[in-house]
Amino acid sequence: MLEDVERWLNTRSWSVSDRPMKKLIAAKRAANSTVSVVLPALNEEETVGEIVAVIRRELMTRKVPLVDEIVVIDSGSTDRTSEVAADAGARVVHRDEILPRIPTVPGKGEVLWRSLLVTSGDIVCFIDADLKEFSADFVSGIVGPLLTEPGVDLVKAMYDRPLGSAAGQGGRVTELMARPLLNMHWPQLAGFVQPLGGEYAARRSLLEQLPFPVGYGVELGMLVDALHLVGLDSLAQVDVGVRKHRHQDGQALGRMAATIYRTAQLRLARGHLIRPEITQFERGEKGFVPRTHSVDMEERPPMAEIAEYAERKAA
């Protein structure tokens, strides 16, 4: 491991217990900061309500005013995600209603990018909507350093990821794709425990300068781009315990890995992608049947370049 990564691990890796809530509230008031929580959601009626309820109950009270707004961005759910989220107290916005002059495309990164236009916090905290047994520590932990450490611009959550009853076996795309890529090509980022984790917070001033891959490459792309823009010491991670969520099957993970590899490839060379597709196989009645899927090719520009966003900031 690089010497500067070892130093970073000692100075920019914390536990949620390192910052008591009283300290966070005092720092937030002193800086006059505001915090937005964004949940990107697609068919998450079973979990989104509890996440919203926990945040409102524990972090949005008169005694603990850590979070100023919680927004669920529905990216086309066919279940009751929107209703459940609204009933729990979130403001729900449909992806297609944001920046309508630019047609939407499927993908998590697309939703996160558009969320900057419908939130107002100086600090934006992203939380996946499929978490089970959700703890408010996921929010307070990653927001904490942004309130108490002026030099920190982006904070990732780190945690254990069990796969069923097997401890530490979740995060298969992280271990098989993302971690090798980062260690080989961006070794300064080798210290991140969960580089692909969907729970992270950042200053709006950084997010609005970053391009957003529209799909699952958004987390890796954001880490790499933030490293080049603000440097390693502006990035941090906080241990928040255990993350439990719905796991996808192997083929879905394969498509995710292909998208992440493509995101890395563009950042390595910005060159021509020879074959932006991945072929997988399913057993049919007459043997294995090939299924070919396109790999996300599109990235959204930094939000600071969007006229509507500039007008909103000036208003």
mmCIF file of C-alpha atoms in Angstrom:
data_model
loop_
_atom_site.group_PDB
_atom_site.id
_atom_site.type_symbol
_atom_site.label_atom_id
_atom_site.label_comp_id
_atom_site.label_asym_id
_atom_site.label_seq_id
_atom_site.Cartn_x
_atom_site.Cartn_y
_atom_site.Cartn_z
ATOM 1 C CA MET A 1 0.000 0.000 0.000
ATOM 2 C CA LEU A 2 1.247 3.486 -0.814
ATOM 3 C CA GLU A 3 2.646 5.502 2.071
ATOM 4 C CA ASP A 4 0.166 8.328 1.506
ATOM 5 C CA VAL A 5 -2.714 5.827 1.588
ATOM 6 C CA GLU A 6 -1.533 4.501 4.958
ATOM 7 C CA ARG A 7 -1.377 8.072 6.229
ATOM 8 C CA TRP A 8 -4.841 8.748 4.798
ATOM 9 C CA LEU A 9 -6.264 5.699 6.550
ATOM 10 C CA ASN A 10 -4.990 7.083 9.852
ATOM 11 C CA THR A 11 -6.243 10.626 9.308
ATOM 12 C CA ARG A 12 -9.351 10.320 7.118
ATOM 13 C CA SER A 13 -10.999 7.076 8.291
ATOM 14 C CA TRP A 14 -13.304 7.400 11.270
ATOM 15 C CA SER A 15 -16.075 5.675 13.190
ATOM 16 C CA VAL A 16 -19.553 7.106 13.637
ATOM 17 C CA SER A 17 -18.873 7.136 17.387
ATOM 18 C CA ASP A 18 -16.050 9.660 16.923
ATOM 19 C CA ARG A 19 -18.532 12.529 16.575
ATOM 20 C CA PRO A 20 -21.319 12.727 19.149
ATOM 21 C CA MET A 21 -24.576 14.218 17.913
ATOM 22 C CA LYS A 22 -24.200 17.308 20.107
ATOM 23 C CA LYS A 23 -20.924 18.080 18.385
ATOM 24 C CA LEU A 24 -22.521 17.713 14.942
ATOM 25 C CA ILE A 25 -25.458 19.976 15.781
ATOM 26 C CA ALA A 26 -23.141 22.619 17.229
ATOM 27 C CA ALA A 27 -20.909 22.510 14.144
ATOM 28 C CA LYS A 28 -23.908 22.708 11.824
ATOM 29 C CA ARG A 29 -25.247 25.785 13.617
ATOM 30 C CA ALA A 30 -21.854 27.450 13.741
ATOM 31 C CA ALA A 31 -21.368 27.019 9.999
ATOM 32 C CA ASN A 32 -25.015 27.769 9.189
ATOM 33 C CA SER A 33 -24.990 24.648 7.011
ATOM 34 C CA THR A 34 -27.979 22.816 5.558
ATOM 35 C CA VAL A 35 -28.249 19.098 4.844
ATOM 36 C CA SER A 36 -30.339 17.344 2.194
ATOM 37 C CA VAL A 37 -30.861 13.587 2.128
ATOM 38 C CA VAL A 38 -31.659 11.998 -1.241
ATOM 39 C CA LEU A 39 -33.019 8.483 -1.725
ATOM 40 C CA PRO A 40 -32.971 7.248 -5.334
ATOM 41 C CA ALA A 41 -35.783 4.694 -5.525
ATOM 42 C CA LEU A 42 -37.126 2.162 -8.000
ATOM 43 C CA ASN A 43 -39.721 -0.283 -6.671
ATOM 44 C CA GLU A 44 -38.613 -0.081 -3.041
ATOM 45 C CA GLU A 45 -41.989 0.014 -1.274
ATOM 46 C CA GLU A 46 -40.849 -2.600 1.251
ATOM 47 C CA THR A 47 -37.958 -0.546 2.651
ATOM 48 C CA VAL A 48 -38.174 3.127 1.659
ATOM 49 C CA GLY A 49 -40.845 4.020 4.226
ATOM 50 C CA GLU A 50 -38.857 2.778 7.210
ATOM 51 C CA ILE A 51 -35.715 4.622 6.053
ATOM 52 C CA VAL A 52 -37.618 7.887 5.713
ATOM 53 C CA ALA A 53 -39.359 7.368 9.047
ATOM 54 C CA VAL A 54 -36.086 6.730 10.897
ATOM 55 C CA ILE A 55 -34.447 9.834 9.456
ATOM 56 C CA ARG A 56 -37.432 12.019 10.297
ATOM 57 C CA ARG A 57 -37.790 10.570 13.788
ATOM 58 C CA GLU A 58 -34.105 10.713 14.775
ATOM 59 C CA LEU A 59 -32.518 13.472 12.686
ATOM 60 C CA MET A 60 -35.259 15.972 11.850
ATOM 61 C CA THR A 61 -36.600 16.991 15.268
ATOM 62 C CA ARG A 62 -36.382 20.215 17.251
ATOM 63 C CA LYS A 63 -33.829 18.563 19.535
ATOM 64 C CA VAL A 64 -31.837 16.974 16.699
ATOM 65 C CA PRO A 65 -32.157 19.199 13.594
ATOM 66 C CA LEU A 66 -29.363 17.539 11.624
ATOM 67 C CA VAL A 67 -31.275 16.996 8.366
ATOM 68 C CA ASP A 68 -33.205 19.843 6.742
ATOM 69 C CA GLU A 69 -34.941 17.959 3.926
ATOM 70 C CA ILE A 70 -35.421 14.404 2.730
ATOM 71 C CA VAL A 71 -36.268 13.848 -0.918
ATOM 72 C CA VAL A 72 -37.135 10.557 -2.596
ATOM 73 C CA ILE A 73 -36.514 10.570 -6.346
ATOM 74 C CA ASP A 74 -38.764 7.952 -7.933
ATOM 75 C CA SER A 75 -37.228 6.718 -11.163
ATOM 76 C CA GLY A 76 -40.313 4.985 -12.535
ATOM 77 C CA SER A 77 -41.586 2.642 -9.838
ATOM 78 C CA THR A 78 -44.525 0.386 -10.670
ATOM 79 C CA ASP A 79 -45.281 -0.379 -7.024
ATOM 80 C CA ARG A 80 -46.289 1.939 -4.152
ATOM 81 C CA THR A 81 -42.827 3.406 -3.567
ATOM 82 C CA SER A 82 -43.991 7.009 -4.020
ATOM 83 C CA GLU A 83 -47.042 6.642 -1.783
ATOM 84 C CA VAL A 84 -45.128 4.852 0.975
ATOM 85 C CA ALA A 85 -42.339 7.438 0.921
ATOM 86 C CA ALA A 86 -44.774 10.358 1.008
ATOM 87 C CA ASP A 87 -46.783 8.790 3.829
ATOM 88 C CA ALA A 88 -43.572 8.434 5.833
ATOM 89 C CA GLY A 89 -42.845 12.149 5.422
ATOM 90 C CA ALA A 90 -40.545 12.485 2.424
ATOM 91 C CA ARG A 91 -40.951 14.915 -0.418
ATOM 92 C CA VAL A 92 -41.331 12.721 -3.490
ATOM 93 C CA VAL A 93 -40.249 13.927 -6.921
ATOM 94 C CA HIS A 94 -40.461 11.882 -10.104
ATOM 95 C CA ARG A 95 -37.280 11.712 -12.126
ATOM 96 C CA ASP A 96 -39.059 12.752 -15.337
ATOM 97 C CA GLU A 97 -40.335 15.972 -13.748
ATOM 98 C CA ILE A 98 -36.822 17.295 -13.197
ATOM 99 C CA LEU A 99 -35.184 19.195 -16.062
ATOM 100 C CA PRO A 100 -37.798 18.041 -18.610
ATOM 101 C CA ARG A 101 -36.009 19.602 -21.601
ATOM 102 C CA ILE A 102 -33.389 16.831 -21.316
ATOM 103 C CA PRO A 103 -35.023 13.410 -21.852
ATOM 104 C CA THR A 104 -34.311 10.986 -19.042
ATOM 105 C CA VAL A 105 -32.438 7.724 -19.412
ATOM 106 C CA PRO A 106 -32.569 4.739 -17.053
ATOM 107 C CA GLY A 107 -29.929 4.551 -14.373
ATOM 108 C CA LYS A 108 -29.047 5.418 -10.811
ATOM 109 C CA GLY A 109 -26.532 8.090 -11.763
ATOM 110 C CA GLU A 110 -29.183 9.867 -13.808
ATOM 111 C CA VAL A 111 -31.365 10.165 -10.702
ATOM 112 C CA LEU A 112 -28.541 11.402 -8.486
ATOM 113 C CA TRP A 113 -27.540 14.020 -11.059
ATOM 114 C CA ARG A 114 -31.076 15.365 -11.383
ATOM 115 C CA SER A 115 -31.512 15.440 -7.612
ATOM 116 C CA LEU A 116 -29.161 18.423 -7.413
ATOM 117 C CA LEU A 117 -31.851 20.499 -9.108
ATOM 118 C CA VAL A 118 -34.559 19.731 -6.546
ATOM 119 C CA THR A 119 -32.560 19.898 -3.318
ATOM 120 C CA SER A 120 -31.120 22.908 -1.554
ATOM 121 C CA GLY A 121 -28.663 21.643 1.069
ATOM 122 C CA ASP A 122 -25.050 22.769 1.178
ATOM 123 C CA ILE A 123 -24.358 19.113 1.971
ATOM 124 C CA VAL A 124 -26.087 16.382 -0.028
ATOM 125 C CA CYS A 125 -26.308 12.882 1.417
ATOM 126 C CA PHE A 126 -27.218 9.936 -0.818
ATOM 127 C CA ILE A 127 -28.777 6.824 0.738
ATOM 128 C CA ASP A 128 -29.887 3.729 -1.188
ATOM 129 C CA ALA A 129 -33.588 2.982 -0.701
ATOM 130 C CA ASP A 130 -33.265 -0.814 -0.332
ATOM 131 C CA LEU A 131 -31.537 -0.878 3.066
ATOM 132 C CA LYS A 132 -32.973 -3.153 5.732
ATOM 133 C CA GLU A 133 -32.714 -2.588 9.495
ATOM 134 C CA PHE A 134 -31.723 0.991 8.673
ATOM 135 C CA SER A 135 -29.860 3.063 11.242
ATOM 136 C CA ALA A 136 -29.677 6.860 11.361
ATOM 137 C CA ASP A 137 -25.928 6.372 11.826
ATOM 138 C CA PHE A 138 -25.684 5.957 8.068
ATOM 139 C CA VAL A 139 -26.619 9.609 7.686
ATOM 140 C CA SER A 140 -25.029 11.192 10.745
ATOM 141 C CA GLY A 141 -21.833 9.205 10.229
ATOM 142 C CA ILE A 142 -21.108 10.418 6.701
ATOM 143 C CA VAL A 143 -22.416 13.943 7.208
ATOM 144 C CA GLY A 144 -20.303 14.389 10.351
ATOM 145 C CA PRO A 145 -16.871 15.040 8.814
ATOM 146 C CA LEU A 146 -18.369 17.526 6.350
ATOM 147 C CA LEU A 147 -19.619 19.551 9.329
ATOM 148 C CA THR A 148 -16.514 19.303 11.507
ATOM 149 C CA GLU A 149 -13.625 19.083 9.020
ATOM 150 C CA PRO A 150 -13.454 22.081 6.634
ATOM 151 C CA GLY A 151 -10.965 20.304 4.364
ATOM 152 C CA VAL A 152 -13.222 17.295 3.678
ATOM 153 C CA ASP A 153 -15.462 17.418 0.597
ATOM 154 C CA LEU A 154 -16.741 13.844 0.148
ATOM 155 C CA VAL A 155 -17.348 11.058 2.658
ATOM 156 C CA LYS A 156 -18.169 7.412 1.929
ATOM 157 C CA ALA A 157 -19.752 5.031 4.411
ATOM 158 C CA MET A 158 -17.850 1.841 5.185
ATOM 159 C CA TYR A 159 -19.476 -1.223 6.688
ATOM 160 C CA ASP A 160 -19.704 -5.003 6.772
ATOM 161 C CA ARG A 161 -21.838 -6.505 3.979
ATOM 162 C CA PRO A 162 -23.157 -9.977 4.812
ATOM 163 C CA LEU A 163 -24.494 -12.222 2.043
ATOM 164 C CA GLY A 164 -27.279 -14.157 3.717
ATOM 165 C CA SER A 165 -25.704 -15.705 6.797
ATOM 166 C CA ALA A 166 -22.161 -15.374 5.424
ATOM 167 C CA ALA A 167 -20.377 -12.424 7.018
ATOM 168 C CA GLY A 168 -18.357 -10.205 4.735
ATOM 169 C CA GLN A 169 -19.351 -11.940 1.490
ATOM 170 C CA GLY A 170 -21.499 -9.130 0.085
ATOM 171 C CA GLY A 171 -20.016 -6.609 -2.304
ATOM 172 C CA ARG A 172 -19.048 -9.110 -4.972
ATOM 173 C CA VAL A 173 -18.668 -6.503 -7.729
ATOM 174 C CA THR A 174 -16.503 -4.451 -5.396
ATOM 175 C CA GLU A 175 -14.099 -7.322 -4.758
ATOM 176 C CA LEU A 176 -14.022 -8.760 -8.285
ATOM 177 C CA MET A 177 -14.073 -5.567 -10.338
ATOM 178 C CA ALA A 178 -13.827 -2.229 -8.543
ATOM 179 C CA ARG A 179 -11.106 -2.972 -6.017
ATOM 180 C CA PRO A 180 -8.679 -4.469 -8.558
ATOM 181 C CA LEU A 181 -9.302 -1.527 -10.916
ATOM 182 C CA LEU A 182 -8.668 1.054 -8.219
ATOM 183 C CA ASN A 183 -5.580 -0.688 -6.855
ATOM 184 C CA MET A 184 -4.022 -0.983 -10.291
ATOM 185 C CA HIS A 185 -4.966 2.333 -11.848
ATOM 186 C CA TRP A 186 -5.796 4.704 -8.973
ATOM 187 C CA PRO A 187 -3.806 3.285 -6.034
ATOM 188 C CA GLN A 188 -4.454 6.426 -3.986
ATOM 189 C CA LEU A 189 -8.056 5.214 -3.680
ATOM 190 C CA ALA A 190 -7.044 1.745 -2.468
ATOM 191 C CA GLY A 191 -7.926 2.630 1.118
ATOM 192 C CA PHE A 192 -11.681 2.866 0.508
ATOM 193 C CA VAL A 193 -13.432 -0.086 2.128
ATOM 194 C CA GLN A 194 -16.664 0.328 0.132
ATOM 195 C CA PRO A 195 -15.823 2.305 -3.017
ATOM 196 C CA LEU A 196 -19.117 1.310 -4.693
ATOM 197 C CA GLY A 197 -21.311 1.848 -1.650
ATOM 198 C CA GLY A 198 -24.440 3.889 -2.263
ATOM 199 C CA GLU A 199 -24.220 5.787 1.021
ATOM 200 C CA TYR A 200 -22.065 8.890 0.776
ATOM 201 C CA ALA A 201 -22.278 12.614 1.358
ATOM 202 C CA ALA A 202 -20.562 15.544 -0.308
ATOM 203 C CA ARG A 203 -20.526 19.281 -0.470
ATOM 204 C CA ARG A 204 -22.757 20.660 -3.181
ATOM 205 C CA SER A 205 -19.837 22.798 -4.317
ATOM 206 C CA LEU A 206 -18.037 19.585 -5.308
ATOM 207 C CA LEU A 207 -20.999 17.648 -6.709
ATOM 208 C CA GLU A 208 -21.966 20.426 -9.092
ATOM 209 C CA GLN A 209 -18.510 20.257 -10.681
ATOM 210 C CA LEU A 210 -18.528 16.501 -11.337
ATOM 211 C CA PRO A 211 -19.824 14.611 -14.383
ATOM 212 C CA PHE A 212 -22.296 11.849 -13.476
ATOM 213 C CA PRO A 213 -22.235 8.507 -15.309
ATOM 214 C CA VAL A 214 -25.919 7.727 -15.728
ATOM 215 C CA GLY A 215 -25.753 4.124 -14.512
ATOM 216 C CA TYR A 216 -24.000 2.007 -11.901
ATOM 217 C CA GLY A 217 -20.635 3.515 -12.748
ATOM 218 C CA VAL A 218 -21.559 6.684 -10.883
ATOM 219 C CA GLU A 219 -19.880 5.741 -7.596
ATOM 220 C CA LEU A 220 -16.548 4.759 -9.121
ATOM 221 C CA GLY A 221 -16.616 7.699 -11.522
ATOM 222 C CA MET A 222 -17.342 10.126 -8.708
ATOM 223 C CA LEU A 223 -14.461 8.840 -6.563
ATOM 224 C CA VAL A 224 -11.949 9.006 -9.401
ATOM 225 C CA ASP A 225 -13.084 12.438 -10.582
ATOM 226 C CA ALA A 226 -13.154 13.839 -7.042
ATOM 227 C CA LEU A 227 -9.622 12.553 -6.453
ATOM 228 C CA HIS A 228 -8.377 14.480 -9.479
ATOM 229 C CA LEU A 229 -10.410 17.585 -8.655
ATOM 230 C CA VAL A 230 -9.833 18.041 -4.918
ATOM 231 C CA GLY A 231 -7.165 15.494 -3.918
ATOM 232 C CA LEU A 232 -7.050 12.506 -1.582
ATOM 233 C CA ASP A 233 -7.079 14.464 1.671
ATOM 234 C CA SER A 234 -10.463 15.961 0.732
ATOM 235 C CA LEU A 235 -11.973 12.444 0.698
ATOM 236 C CA ALA A 236 -12.838 10.390 3.775
ATOM 237 C CA GLN A 237 -14.776 7.372 5.060
ATOM 238 C CA VAL A 238 -16.709 6.551 8.199
ATOM 239 C CA ASP A 239 -17.504 3.138 9.712
ATOM 240 C CA VAL A 240 -21.265 2.878 10.296
ATOM 241 C CA GLY A 241 -21.539 -0.816 11.167
ATOM 242 C CA VAL A 242 -23.444 -3.318 9.020
ATOM 243 C CA ARG A 243 -25.322 -2.806 5.756
ATOM 244 C CA LYS A 244 -28.163 -5.183 4.912
ATOM 245 C CA HIS A 245 -29.978 -4.922 1.610
ATOM 246 C CA ARG A 246 -31.442 -6.850 -1.297
ATOM 247 C CA HIS A 247 -28.801 -8.765 -3.271
ATOM 248 C CA GLN A 248 -28.947 -9.113 -7.050
ATOM 249 C CA ASP A 249 -28.316 -12.260 -9.045
ATOM 250 C CA GLY A 250 -25.063 -13.055 -10.809
ATOM 251 C CA GLN A 251 -26.112 -11.835 -14.236
ATOM 252 C CA ALA A 252 -27.292 -8.478 -12.894
ATOM 253 C CA LEU A 253 -23.938 -8.169 -11.143
ATOM 254 C CA GLY A 254 -22.195 -8.976 -14.426
ATOM 255 C CA ARG A 255 -23.970 -6.101 -16.148
ATOM 256 C CA MET A 256 -23.095 -3.839 -13.251
ATOM 257 C CA ALA A 257 -19.447 -4.857 -13.472
ATOM 258 C CA ALA A 258 -19.368 -4.158 -17.198
ATOM 259 C CA THR A 259 -20.738 -0.666 -16.618
ATOM 260 C CA ILE A 260 -18.158 0.000 -13.924
ATOM 261 C CA TYR A 261 -15.350 -1.241 -16.152
ATOM 262 C CA ARG A 262 -16.573 1.025 -18.945
ATOM 263 C CA THR A 263 -16.585 3.988 -16.555
ATOM 264 C CA ALA A 264 -13.006 3.223 -15.586
ATOM 265 C CA GLN A 265 -11.979 2.731 -19.208
ATOM 266 C CA LEU A 266 -13.216 6.159 -20.212
ATOM 267 C CA ARG A 267 -11.318 7.751 -17.372
ATOM 268 C CA LEU A 268 -8.151 5.896 -18.269
ATOM 269 C CA ALA A 269 -8.067 6.773 -21.929
ATOM 270 C CA ARG A 270 -11.122 8.784 -22.972
ATOM 271 C CA GLY A 271 -10.752 6.696 -26.073
ATOM 272 C CA HIS A 272 -13.039 4.682 -28.339
ATOM 273 C CA LEU A 273 -14.977 1.899 -26.668
ATOM 274 C CA ILE A 274 -14.802 -0.995 -29.108
ATOM 275 C CA ARG A 275 -17.771 -3.017 -27.917
ATOM 276 C CA PRO A 276 -20.178 -1.307 -25.491
ATOM 277 C CA GLU A 277 -22.135 -4.522 -24.877
ATOM 278 C CA ILE A 278 -21.952 -7.566 -22.654
ATOM 279 C CA THR A 279 -23.183 -11.015 -23.664
ATOM 280 C CA GLN A 280 -24.360 -13.389 -20.944
ATOM 281 C CA PHE A 281 -25.849 -16.876 -21.115
ATOM 282 C CA GLU A 282 -29.017 -18.476 -19.776
ATOM 283 C CA ARG A 283 -29.889 -22.143 -20.067
ATOM 284 C CA GLY A 284 -32.913 -22.737 -22.272
ATOM 285 C CA GLU A 285 -34.720 -25.847 -23.446
ATOM 286 C CA LYS A 286 -32.103 -26.471 -26.143
ATOM 287 C CA GLY A 287 -28.983 -25.420 -24.276
ATOM 288 C CA PHE A 288 -27.423 -22.079 -23.432
ATOM 289 C CA VAL A 289 -29.014 -19.006 -24.978
ATOM 290 C CA PRO A 290 -26.966 -15.813 -25.403
ATOM 291 C CA ARG A 291 -28.459 -12.570 -24.095
ATOM 292 C CA THR A 292 -26.735 -9.344 -25.055
ATOM 293 C CA HIS A 293 -27.176 -6.156 -23.050
ATOM 294 C CA SER A 294 -25.926 -2.673 -23.820
ATOM 295 C CA VAL A 295 -23.479 -1.075 -21.393
ATOM 296 C CA ASP A 296 -24.316 2.437 -20.216
ATOM 297 C CA MET A 297 -22.519 4.866 -22.499
ATOM 298 C CA GLU A 298 -23.837 8.218 -21.400
ATOM 299 C CA GLU A 299 -22.597 10.660 -18.803
ATOM 300 C CA ARG A 300 -24.248 13.849 -17.653
ATOM 301 C CA PRO A 301 -22.107 17.004 -17.586
ATOM 302 C CA PRO A 302 -21.311 18.821 -14.347
ATOM 303 C CA MET A 303 -24.510 20.394 -13.040
ATOM 304 C CA ALA A 304 -22.760 23.762 -12.866
ATOM 305 C CA GLU A 305 -22.889 23.806 -16.666
ATOM 306 C CA ILE A 306 -26.694 23.483 -16.806
ATOM 307 C CA ALA A 307 -28.456 26.815 -17.373
ATOM 308 C CA GLU A 308 -31.460 25.940 -15.208
ATOM 309 C CA TYR A 309 -29.209 25.115 -12.284
ATOM 310 C CA ALA A 310 -27.305 28.392 -12.616
ATOM 311 C CA GLU A 311 -30.589 30.301 -12.725
ATOM 312 C CA ARG A 312 -31.817 28.482 -9.624
ATOM 313 C CA LYS A 313 -28.645 29.341 -7.700
ATOM 314 C CA ALA A 314 -28.883 32.982 -8.741
ATOM 315 C CA ALA A 315 -32.540 33.281 -7.684
#
